[in-house]
JSON list of C-alpha atoms in Angstrom, two decimals:
[
{"chain": "A", "resi": 1, "resn": "VAL", "atom": "CA", "xyz": [92.94, 93.42, 102.91]},
{"chain": "A", "resi": 2, "resn": "ASP", "atom": "CA", "xyz": [92.25, 94.69, 106.17]},
{"chain": "A", "resi": 3, "resn": "ARG", "atom": "CA", "xyz": [91.76, 91.88, 108.56]},
{"chain": "A", "resi": 4, "resn": "ASN", "atom": "CA", "xyz": [93.28, 89.47, 111.14]},
{"chain": "A", "resi": 5, "resn": "TYR", "atom": "CA", "xyz": [96.08, 87.31, 109.88]},
{"chain": "A", "resi": 6, "resn": "HIS", "atom": "CA", "xyz": [98.14, 84.17, 111.53]},
{"chain": "A", "resi": 7, "resn": "ILE", "atom": "CA", "xyz": [101.30, 82.92, 110.83]},
{"chain": "A", "resi": 8, "resn": "THR", "atom": "CA", "xyz": [102.00, 79.46, 112.27]},
{"chain": "A", "resi": 9, "resn": "ALA", "atom": "CA", "xyz": [105.76, 77.67, 112.56]},
{"chain": "A", "resi": 10, "resn": "ALA", "atom": "CA", "xyz": [106.37, 74.25, 114.14]},
{"chain": "A", "resi": 11, "resn": "ALA", "atom": "CA", "xyz": [109.31, 72.66, 115.13]},
{"chain": "A", "resi": 12, "resn": "THR", "atom": "CA", "xyz": [110.23, 69.03, 116.10]},
{"chain": "A", "resi": 13, "resn": "THR", "atom": "CA", "xyz": [113.71, 68.61, 117.87]},
{"chain": "A", "resi": 14, "resn": "HIS", "atom": "CA", "xyz": [115.79, 65.35, 117.19]},
{"chain": "A", "resi": 15, "resn": "ASN", "atom": "CA", "xyz": [114.06, 64.02, 120.47]},
{"chain": "A", "resi": 16, "resn": "GLY", "atom": "CA", "xyz": [110.73, 64.30, 119.33]},
{"chain": "A", "resi": 17, "resn": "VAL", "atom": "CA", "xyz": [109.92, 67.46, 121.36]},
{"chain": "A", "resi": 18, "resn": "GLN", "atom": "CA", "xyz": [107.32, 69.41, 119.50]},
{"chain": "A", "resi": 19, "resn": "THR", "atom": "CA", "xyz": [106.81, 73.30, 119.88]},
{"chain": "A", "resi": 20, "resn": "THR", "atom": "CA", "xyz": [104.34, 75.45, 117.51]},
{"chain": "A", "resi": 21, "resn": "CYS", "atom": "CA", "xyz": [104.30, 79.32, 117.46]},
{"chain": "A", "resi": 22, "resn": "THR", "atom": "CA", "xyz": [101.69, 81.12, 116.31]},
{"chain": "A", "resi": 23, "resn": "LEU", "atom": "CA", "xyz": [102.15, 85.05, 115.34]},
{"chain": "A", "resi": 24, "resn": "SER", "atom": "CA", "xyz": [98.71, 86.63, 115.17]},
{"chain": "A", "resi": 25, "resn": "PHE", "atom": "CA", "xyz": [98.24, 90.41, 113.73]},
{"chain": "A", "resi": 26, "resn": "LYS", "atom": "CA", "xyz": [95.93, 92.61, 112.30]},
{"chain": "A", "resi": 27, "resn": "THR", "atom": "CA", "xyz": [96.70, 94.93, 109.40]},
{"chain": "A", "resi": 28, "resn": "ALA", "atom": "CA", "xyz": [95.36, 98.49, 108.36]},
{"chain": "A", "resi": 29, "resn": "ASP", "atom": "CA", "xyz": [94.24, 99.18, 104.82]},
{"chain": "A", "resi": 30, "resn": "TRP", "atom": "CA", "xyz": [95.37, 102.42, 103.39]},
{"chain": "A", "resi": 31, "resn": "PHE", "atom": "CA", "xyz": [92.98, 103.84, 100.61]},
{"chain": "A", "resi": 32, "resn": "THR", "atom": "CA", "xyz": [95.17, 106.42, 98.41]},
{"chain": "A", "resi": 33, "resn": "ASP", "atom": "CA", "xyz": [93.72, 108.91, 96.14]},
{"chain": "A", "resi": 34, "resn": "GLY", "atom": "CA", "xyz": [96.50, 110.00, 93.95]},
{"chain": "A", "resi": 35, "resn": "LEU", "atom": "CA", "xyz": [93.96, 112.74, 92.54]},
{"chain": "A", "resi": 36, "resn": "MET", "atom": "CA", "xyz": [94.75, 111.41, 88.82]},
{"chain": "A", "resi": 37, "resn": "GLY", "atom": "CA", "xyz": [93.01, 113.29, 86.30]},
{"chain": "A", "resi": 38, "resn": "PRO", "atom": "CA", "xyz": [91.13, 111.62, 83.25]},
{"chain": "A", "resi": 39, "resn": "VAL", "atom": "CA", "xyz": [93.42, 108.95, 81.54]},
{"chain": "A", "resi": 40, "resn": "ASN", "atom": "CA", "xyz": [93.48, 108.25, 77.99]},
{"chain": "A", "resi": 41, "resn": "LEU", "atom": "CA", "xyz": [92.87, 104.83, 77.19]},
{"chain": "A", "resi": 42, "resn": "PHE", "atom": "CA", "xyz": [92.93, 103.52, 73.57]},
{"chain": "A", "resi": 43, "resn": "GLY", "atom": "CA", "xyz": [91.73, 107.26, 72.40]},
{"chain": "A", "resi": 44, "resn": "THR", "atom": "CA", "xyz": [88.77, 107.76, 75.26]},
{"chain": "A", "resi": 45, "resn": "LEU", "atom": "CA", "xyz": [89.11, 109.63, 78.30]},
{"chain": "A", "resi": 46, "resn": "ILE", "atom": "CA", "xyz": [88.39, 107.42, 81.39]},
{"chain": "A", "resi": 47, "resn": "ASN", "atom": "CA", "xyz": [87.38, 109.17, 84.55]},
{"chain": "A", "resi": 48, "resn": "ALA", "atom": "CA", "xyz": [89.82, 108.34, 87.36]},
{"chain": "A", "resi": 49, "resn": "ASP", "atom": "CA", "xyz": [88.09, 110.24, 90.12]},
{"chain": "A", "resi": 50, "resn": "LEU", "atom": "CA", "xyz": [87.67, 108.42, 93.35]},
{"chain": "A", "resi": 51, "resn": "PHE", "atom": "CA", "xyz": [85.49, 111.02, 94.85]},
{"chain": "A", "resi": 52, "resn": "LYS", "atom": "CA", "xyz": [82.05, 110.36, 96.27]},
{"chain": "A", "resi": 53, "resn": "GLU", "atom": "CA", "xyz": [81.02, 113.63, 95.24]},
{"chain": "A", "resi": 54, "resn": "LYS", "atom": "CA", "xyz": [82.90, 116.95, 94.23]},
{"chain": "A", "resi": 55, "resn": "SER", "atom": "CA", "xyz": [82.06, 120.75, 94.19]},
{"chain": "A", "resi": 56, "resn": "PRO", "atom": "CA", "xyz": [82.53, 122.02, 90.61]},
{"chain": "A", "resi": 57, "resn": "GLY", "atom": "CA", "xyz": [85.20, 124.41, 90.87]},
{"chain": "A", "resi": 58, "resn": "TRP", "atom": "CA", "xyz": [87.94, 122.17, 90.71]},
{"chain": "A", "resi": 59, "resn": "ARG", "atom": "CA", "xyz": [90.57, 121.31, 87.94]},
{"chain": "A", "resi": 60, "resn": "TYR", "atom": "CA", "xyz": [93.54, 118.93, 87.62]},
{"chain": "A", "resi": 61, "resn": "ALA", "atom": "CA", "xyz": [97.05, 120.23, 87.26]},
{"chain": "A", "resi": 62, "resn": "THR", "atom": "CA", "xyz": [99.76, 117.60, 86.02]},
{"chain": "A", "resi": 63, "resn": "GLY", "atom": "CA", "xyz": [103.42, 118.18, 85.35]},
{"chain": "A", "resi": 64, "resn": "ASP", "atom": "CA", "xyz": [105.85, 120.64, 86.83]},
{"chain": "A", "resi": 65, "resn": "ALA", "atom": "CA", "xyz": [106.45, 117.66, 89.28]},
{"chain": "A", "resi": 66, "resn": "ALA", "atom": "CA", "xyz": [109.72, 119.28, 90.30]},
{"chain": "A", "resi": 67, "resn": "ASN", "atom": "CA", "xyz": [108.07, 122.26, 91.69]},
{"chain": "A", "resi": 68, "resn": "PHE", "atom": "CA", "xyz": [105.79, 119.89, 93.54]},
{"chain": "A", "resi": 69, "resn": "HIS", "atom": "CA", "xyz": [108.13, 117.53, 95.31]},
{"chain": "A", "resi": 70, "resn": "ASP", "atom": "CA", "xyz": [108.07, 115.19, 92.46]},
{"chain": "A", "resi": 71, "resn": "ASP", "atom": "CA", "xyz": [104.05, 115.03, 92.62]},
{"chain": "A", "resi": 72, "resn": "ASN", "atom": "CA", "xyz": [102.85, 115.36, 88.76]},
{"chain": "A", "resi": 73, "resn": "ASP", "atom": "CA", "xyz": [99.20, 114.96, 89.50]},
{"chain": "A", "resi": 74, "resn": "ARG", "atom": "CA", "xyz": [97.35, 117.47, 91.72]},
{"chain": "A", "resi": 75, "resn": "LEU", "atom": "CA", "xyz": [93.99, 118.85, 92.23]},
{"chain": "A", "resi": 76, "resn": "VAL", "atom": "CA", "xyz": [93.47, 122.78, 92.37]},
{"chain": "A", "resi": 77, "resn": "ARG", "atom": "CA", "xyz": [90.51, 125.14, 92.63]},
{"chain": "A", "resi": 78, "resn": "SER", "atom": "CA", "xyz": [90.06, 127.03, 89.50]},
{"chain": "A", "resi": 79, "resn": "ALA", "atom": "CA", "xyz": [89.32, 130.29, 91.42]},
{"chain": "A", "resi": 80, "resn": "ASP", "atom": "CA", "xyz": [89.78, 131.73, 95.18]},
{"chain": "A", "resi": 81, "resn": "THR", "atom": "CA", "xyz": [86.47, 129.69, 95.81]},
{"chain": "A", "resi": 82, "resn": "THR", "atom": "CA", "xyz": [85.09, 127.60, 98.55]},
{"chain": "A", "resi": 83, "resn": "GLU", "atom": "CA", "xyz": [85.01, 124.09, 97.37]},
{"chain": "A", "resi": 84, "resn": "TYR", "atom": "CA", "xyz": [84.89, 120.44, 98.73]},
{"chain": "A", "resi": 85, "resn": "LEU", "atom": "CA", "xyz": [85.75, 116.63, 97.78]},
{"chain": "A", "resi": 86, "resn": "VAL", "atom": "CA", "xyz": [83.78, 113.69, 99.44]},
{"chain": "A", "resi": 87, "resn": "TRP", "atom": "CA", "xyz": [85.21, 110.24, 99.58]},
{"chain": "A", "resi": 88, "resn": "GLU", "atom": "CA", "xyz": [83.07, 107.11, 101.11]},
{"chain": "A", "resi": 89, "resn": "SER", "atom": "CA", "xyz": [85.15, 104.20, 102.37]},
{"chain": "A", "resi": 90, "resn": "THR", "atom": "CA", "xyz": [84.58, 101.87, 105.51]},
{"chain": "A", "resi": 91, "resn": "ASP", "atom": "CA", "xyz": [85.63, 103.02, 109.12]},
{"chain": "A", "resi": 92, "resn": "VAL", "atom": "CA", "xyz": [88.10, 105.75, 108.33]},
{"chain": "A", "resi": 93, "resn": "HIS", "atom": "CA", "xyz": [90.49, 106.55, 111.27]},
{"chain": "A", "resi": 94, "resn": "ARG", "atom": "CA", "xyz": [93.39, 108.17, 109.96]},
{"chain": "A", "resi": 95, "resn": "PHE", "atom": "CA", "xyz": [93.78, 110.55, 107.19]},
{"chain": "A", "resi": 96, "resn": "GLU", "atom": "CA", "xyz": [96.90, 112.22, 105.55]},
{"chain": "A", "resi": 97, "resn": "ILE", "atom": "CA", "xyz": [96.91, 114.56, 102.77]},
{"chain": "A", "resi": 98, "resn": "ALA", "atom": "CA", "xyz": [99.67, 116.09, 100.83]},
{"chain": "A", "resi": 99, "resn": "VAL", "atom": "CA", "xyz": [98.99, 120.11, 100.22]},
{"chain": "A", "resi": 100, "resn": "TYR", "atom": "CA", "xyz": [101.42, 122.33, 98.49]},
{"chain": "A", "resi": 101, "resn": "ALA", "atom": "CA", "xyz": [100.89, 126.33, 99.20]},
{"chain": "A", "resi": 102, "resn": "LYS", "atom": "CA", "xyz": [102.57, 129.42, 98.03]},
{"chain": "A", "resi": 103, "resn": "LYS", "atom": "CA", "xyz": [102.56, 130.92, 101.70]},
{"chain": "A", "resi": 104, "resn": "LEU", "atom": "CA", "xyz": [101.89, 129.73, 105.33]},
{"chain": "A", "resi": 105, "resn": "PRO", "atom": "CA", "xyz": [100.39, 129.00, 107.47]},
{"chain": "A", "resi": 106, "resn": "LEU", "atom": "CA", "xyz": [97.72, 126.43, 106.37]},
{"chain": "A", "resi": 107, "resn": "THR", "atom": "CA", "xyz": [94.83, 126.72, 109.04]},
{"chain": "A", "resi": 108, "resn": "ASP", "atom": "CA", "xyz": [92.13, 125.11, 109.97]},
{"chain": "A", "resi": 109, "resn": "ARG", "atom": "CA", "xyz": [89.94, 128.26, 108.96]},
{"chain": "A", "resi": 110, "resn": "THR", "atom": "CA", "xyz": [90.84, 127.34, 105.36]},
{"chain": "A", "resi": 111, "resn": "LEU", "atom": "CA", "xyz": [91.16, 123.84, 105.19]},
{"chain": "A", "resi": 112, "resn": "VAL", "atom": "CA", "xyz": [88.48, 121.82, 106.97]},
{"chain": "A", "resi": 113, "resn": "MET", "atom": "CA", "xyz": [88.02, 117.89, 107.30]},
{"chain": "A", "resi": 114, "resn": "SER", "atom": "CA", "xyz": [85.03, 116.64, 108.34]},
{"chain": "A", "resi": 115, "resn": "VAL", "atom": "CA", "xyz": [83.77, 113.30, 108.66]},
{"chain": "A", "resi": 116, "resn": "SER", "atom": "CA", "xyz": [80.19, 111.43, 108.72]},
{"chain": "A", "resi": 117, "resn": "GLU", "atom": "CA", "xyz": [78.69, 107.75, 109.12]},
{"chain": "A", "resi": 118, "resn": "ASP", "atom": "CA", "xyz": [75.55, 108.73, 106.85]},
{"chain": "A", "resi": 119, "resn": "GLY", "atom": "CA", "xyz": [77.09, 111.67, 104.53]},
{"chain": "A", "resi": 120, "resn": "LYS", "atom": "CA", "xyz": [74.60, 114.13, 105.85]},
{"chain": "A", "resi": 121, "resn": "ASN", "atom": "CA", "xyz": [75.38, 114.89, 109.26]},
{"chain": "A", "resi": 122, "resn": "TRP", "atom": "CA", "xyz": [79.03, 116.28, 109.33]},
{"chain": "A", "resi": 123, "resn": "ARG", "atom": "CA", "xyz": [81.65, 116.51, 112.22]},
{"chain": "A", "resi": 124, "resn": "ASP", "atom": "CA", "xyz": [84.82, 118.55, 112.06]},
{"chain": "A", "resi": 125, "resn": "VAL", "atom": "CA", "xyz": [87.88, 116.77, 113.18]},
{"chain": "A", "resi": 126, "resn": "THR", "atom": "CA", "xyz": [91.42, 118.31, 114.23]},
{"chain": "A", "resi": 127, "resn": "TYR", "atom": "CA", "xyz": [94.66, 117.60, 112.42]},
{"chain": "A", "resi": 128, "resn": "ARG", "atom": "CA", "xyz": [98.01, 118.17, 112.56]},
{"chain": "A", "resi": 129, "resn": "THR", "atom": "CA", "xyz": [100.50, 119.59, 109.88]},
{"chain": "A", "resi": 130, "resn": "ASP", "atom": "CA", "xyz": [104.06, 119.06, 109.02]},
{"chain": "A", "resi": 131, "resn": "VAL", "atom": "CA", "xyz": [105.58, 121.70, 106.95]},
{"chain": "A", "resi": 132, "resn": "PHE", "atom": "CA", "xyz": [108.63, 120.26, 104.92]},
{"chain": "A", "resi": 133, "resn": "ASP", "atom": "CA", "xyz": [111.53, 122.56, 103.40]},
{"chain": "A", "resi": 134, "resn": "SER", "atom": "CA", "xyz": [110.53, 124.79, 100.43]},
{"chain": "A", "resi": 135, "resn": "SER", "atom": "CA", "xyz": [113.70, 126.27, 99.44]},
{"chain": "A", "resi": 136, "resn": "ALA", "atom": "CA", "xyz": [114.25, 124.54, 96.16]},
{"chain": "A", "resi": 137, "resn": "THR", "atom": "CA", "xyz": [110.35, 125.19, 94.86]},
{"chain": "A", "resi": 138, "resn": "ASP", "atom": "CA", "xyz": [107.58, 127.70, 94.86]},
{"chain": "A", "resi": 139, "resn": "PHE", "atom": "CA", "xyz": [105.57, 125.73, 96.77]},
{"chain": "A", "resi": 140, "resn": "THR", "atom": "CA", "xyz": [106.11, 124.30, 100.57]},
{"chain": "A", "resi": 141, "resn": "ARG", "atom": "CA", "xyz": [104.82, 120.76, 101.00]},
{"chain": "A", "resi": 142, "resn": "ILE", "atom": "CA", "xyz": [102.55, 120.31, 103.87]},
{"chain": "A", "resi": 143, "resn": "LEU", "atom": "CA", "xyz": [101.29, 117.11, 105.05]},
{"chain": "A", "resi": 144, "resn": "VAL", "atom": "CA", "xyz": [97.75, 117.12, 106.95]},
{"chain": "A", "resi": 145, "resn": "HIS", "atom": "CA", "xyz": [97.14, 114.26, 109.08]},
{"chain": "A", "resi": 146, "resn": "GLY", "atom": "CA", "xyz": [94.96, 113.12, 111.80]},
{"chain": "A", "resi": 147, "resn": "THR", "atom": "CA", "xyz": [92.58, 110.79, 113.69]},
{"chain": "A", "resi": 148, "resn": "VAL", "atom": "CA", "xyz": [88.99, 110.41, 113.75]},
{"chain": "A", "resi": 149, "resn": "PRO", "atom": "CA", "xyz": [87.61, 110.02, 117.42]},
{"chain": "A", "resi": 150, "resn": "THR", "atom": "CA", "xyz": [86.82, 106.70, 118.31]},
{"chain": "A", "resi": 151, "resn": "ASP", "atom": "CA", "xyz": [83.13, 107.24, 119.10]},
{"chain": "A", "resi": 152, "resn": "ILE", "atom": "CA", "xyz": [82.54, 108.50, 115.34]},
{"chain": "A", "resi": 153, "resn": "LYS", "atom": "CA", "xyz": [82.16, 105.49, 112.54]},
{"chain": "A", "resi": 154, "resn": "ALA", "atom": "CA", "xyz": [83.40, 107.70, 109.52]},
{"chain": "A", "resi": 155, "resn": "SER", "atom": "CA", "xyz": [82.12, 106.23, 106.24]},
{"chain": "A", "resi": 156, "resn": "PHE", "atom": "CA", "xyz": [82.61, 109.23, 104.44]},
{"chain": "A", "resi": 157, "resn": "VAL", "atom": "CA", "xyz": [85.38, 112.07, 104.74]},
{"chain": "A", "resi": 158, "resn": "ARG", "atom": "CA", "xyz": [84.93, 115.58, 103.40]},
{"chain": "A", "resi": 159, "resn": "LEU", "atom": "CA", "xyz": [87.54, 117.95, 102.58]},
{"chain": "A", "resi": 160, "resn": "THR", "atom": "CA", "xyz": [86.68, 121.49, 102.49]},
{"chain": "A", "resi": 161, "resn": "ILE", "atom": "CA", "xyz": [88.93, 124.51, 101.38]},
{"chain": "A", "resi": 162, "resn": "HIS", "atom": "CA", "xyz": [87.23, 127.81, 102.21]},
{"chain": "A", "resi": 163, "resn": "ALA", "atom": "CA", "xyz": [87.77, 130.90, 99.96]},
{"chain": "A", "resi": 164, "resn": "GLY", "atom": "CA", "xyz": [89.53, 133.99, 101.01]},
{"chain": "A", "resi": 165, "resn": "THR", "atom": "CA", "xyz": [93.10, 132.84, 101.98]},
{"chain": "A", "resi": 166, "resn": "PHE", "atom": "CA", "xyz": [94.66, 131.52, 98.87]},
{"chain": "A", "resi": 167, "resn": "ASP", "atom": "CA", "xyz": [94.30, 132.52, 95.24]},
{"chain": "A", "resi": 168, "resn": "GLY", "atom": "CA", "xyz": [92.96, 129.13, 93.42]},
{"chain": "A", "resi": 169, "resn": "GLU", "atom": "CA", "xyz": [96.15, 128.03, 91.99]},
{"chain": "A", "resi": 170, "resn": "ASP", "atom": "CA", "xyz": [98.39, 129.13, 95.30]},
{"chain": "A", "resi": 171, "resn": "LEU", "atom": "CA", "xyz": [96.98, 125.75, 97.17]},
{"chain": "A", "resi": 172, "resn": "GLN", "atom": "CA", "xyz": [97.01, 122.60, 95.29]},
{"chain": "A", "resi": 173, "resn": "LEU", "atom": "CA", "xyz": [96.30, 119.06, 96.86]},
{"chain": "A", "resi": 174, "resn": "GLY", "atom": "CA", "xyz": [98.69, 116.34, 96.02]},
{"chain": "A", "resi": 175, "resn": "TYR", "atom": "CA", "xyz": [97.32, 113.02, 97.28]},
{"chain": "A", "resi": 176, "resn": "VAL", "atom": "CA", "xyz": [95.12, 111.55, 99.79]},
{"chain": "A", "resi": 177, "resn": "LYS", "atom": "CA", "xyz": [95.06, 108.71, 102.07]},
{"chain": "A", "resi": 178, "resn": "PHE", "atom": "CA", "xyz": [92.72, 107.18, 104.31]},
{"chain": "A", "resi": 179, "resn": "ALA", "atom": "CA", "xyz": [93.28, 104.00, 106.95]},
{"chain": "A", "resi": 180, "resn": "THR", "atom": "CA", "xyz": [90.53, 101.80, 107.15]},
{"chain": "A", "resi": 181, "resn": "ALA", "atom": "CA", "xyz": [90.97, 99.89, 110.47]},
{"chain": "A", "resi": 182, "resn": "ARG", "atom": "CA", "xyz": [91.22, 100.51, 113.88]},
{"chain": "A", "resi": 183, "resn": "GLU", "atom": "CA", "xyz": [94.73, 99.47, 115.16]},
{"chain": "A", "resi": 184, "resn": "ASN", "atom": "CA", "xyz": [95.67, 99.11, 118.89]},
{"chain": "A", "resi": 185, "resn": "GLU", "atom": "CA", "xyz": [98.57, 97.74, 121.20]},
{"chain": "A", "resi": 186, "resn": "ASP", "atom": "CA", "xyz": [96.43, 94.16, 121.09]},
{"chain": "A", "resi": 187, "resn": "THR", "atom": "CA", "xyz": [96.59, 93.40, 117.63]},
{"chain": "A", "resi": 188, "resn": "LEU", "atom": "CA", "xyz": [99.95, 91.61, 117.73]},
{"chain": "A", "resi": 189, "resn": "GLN", "atom": "CA", "xyz": [100.19, 88.25, 119.75]},
{"chain": "A", "resi": 190, "resn": "VAL", "atom": "CA", "xyz": [102.94, 85.68, 119.70]},
{"chain": "A", "resi": 191, "resn": "ILE", "atom": "CA", "xyz": [101.54, 82.41, 121.50]},
{"chain": "A", "resi": 192, "resn": "CYS", "atom": "CA", "xyz": [103.74, 79.51, 121.57]},
{"chain": "A", "resi": 193, "resn": "HIS", "atom": "CA", "xyz": [103.18, 75.66, 123.15]}
]
């Protein structure tokens, strides 16, 4: 859980001198959506979606994990259409998305990340991409990651893939992760007395 933690250790020497040290730190929660499709639970399909909202042009792709860097559950557009996904969380400040693409590059005209405090007024945020070797597979693994500017309280995150660059199945999403706590160098303290 995203909160402050304190670990205290006390020691007493054989002469009776006492020392106490406290280690204080704050953790960041990571919210992860593995983009799993419906789960069959005792003959009933249970929706495993973690989205707040999604456009209708998505479908689940499963299997063929070897072609997707051991990722067995993915989300794919049904056709080359503009589609979006929206998640709701608390104070999102970082994100990471695993994307699998049949061609490069993946640009900010194709994939757009946006954040909002109220789910109505959106602001696009920049991201970086790390491209991983694709010699053993048809798809290149791309990690999309970025940081939400500190002046934005991001309670909603929207991922949009625009039509016109990739055929529907040529761009697939593997997982989405959000860090939900602001971190800084002052979050770790050791105090001894």
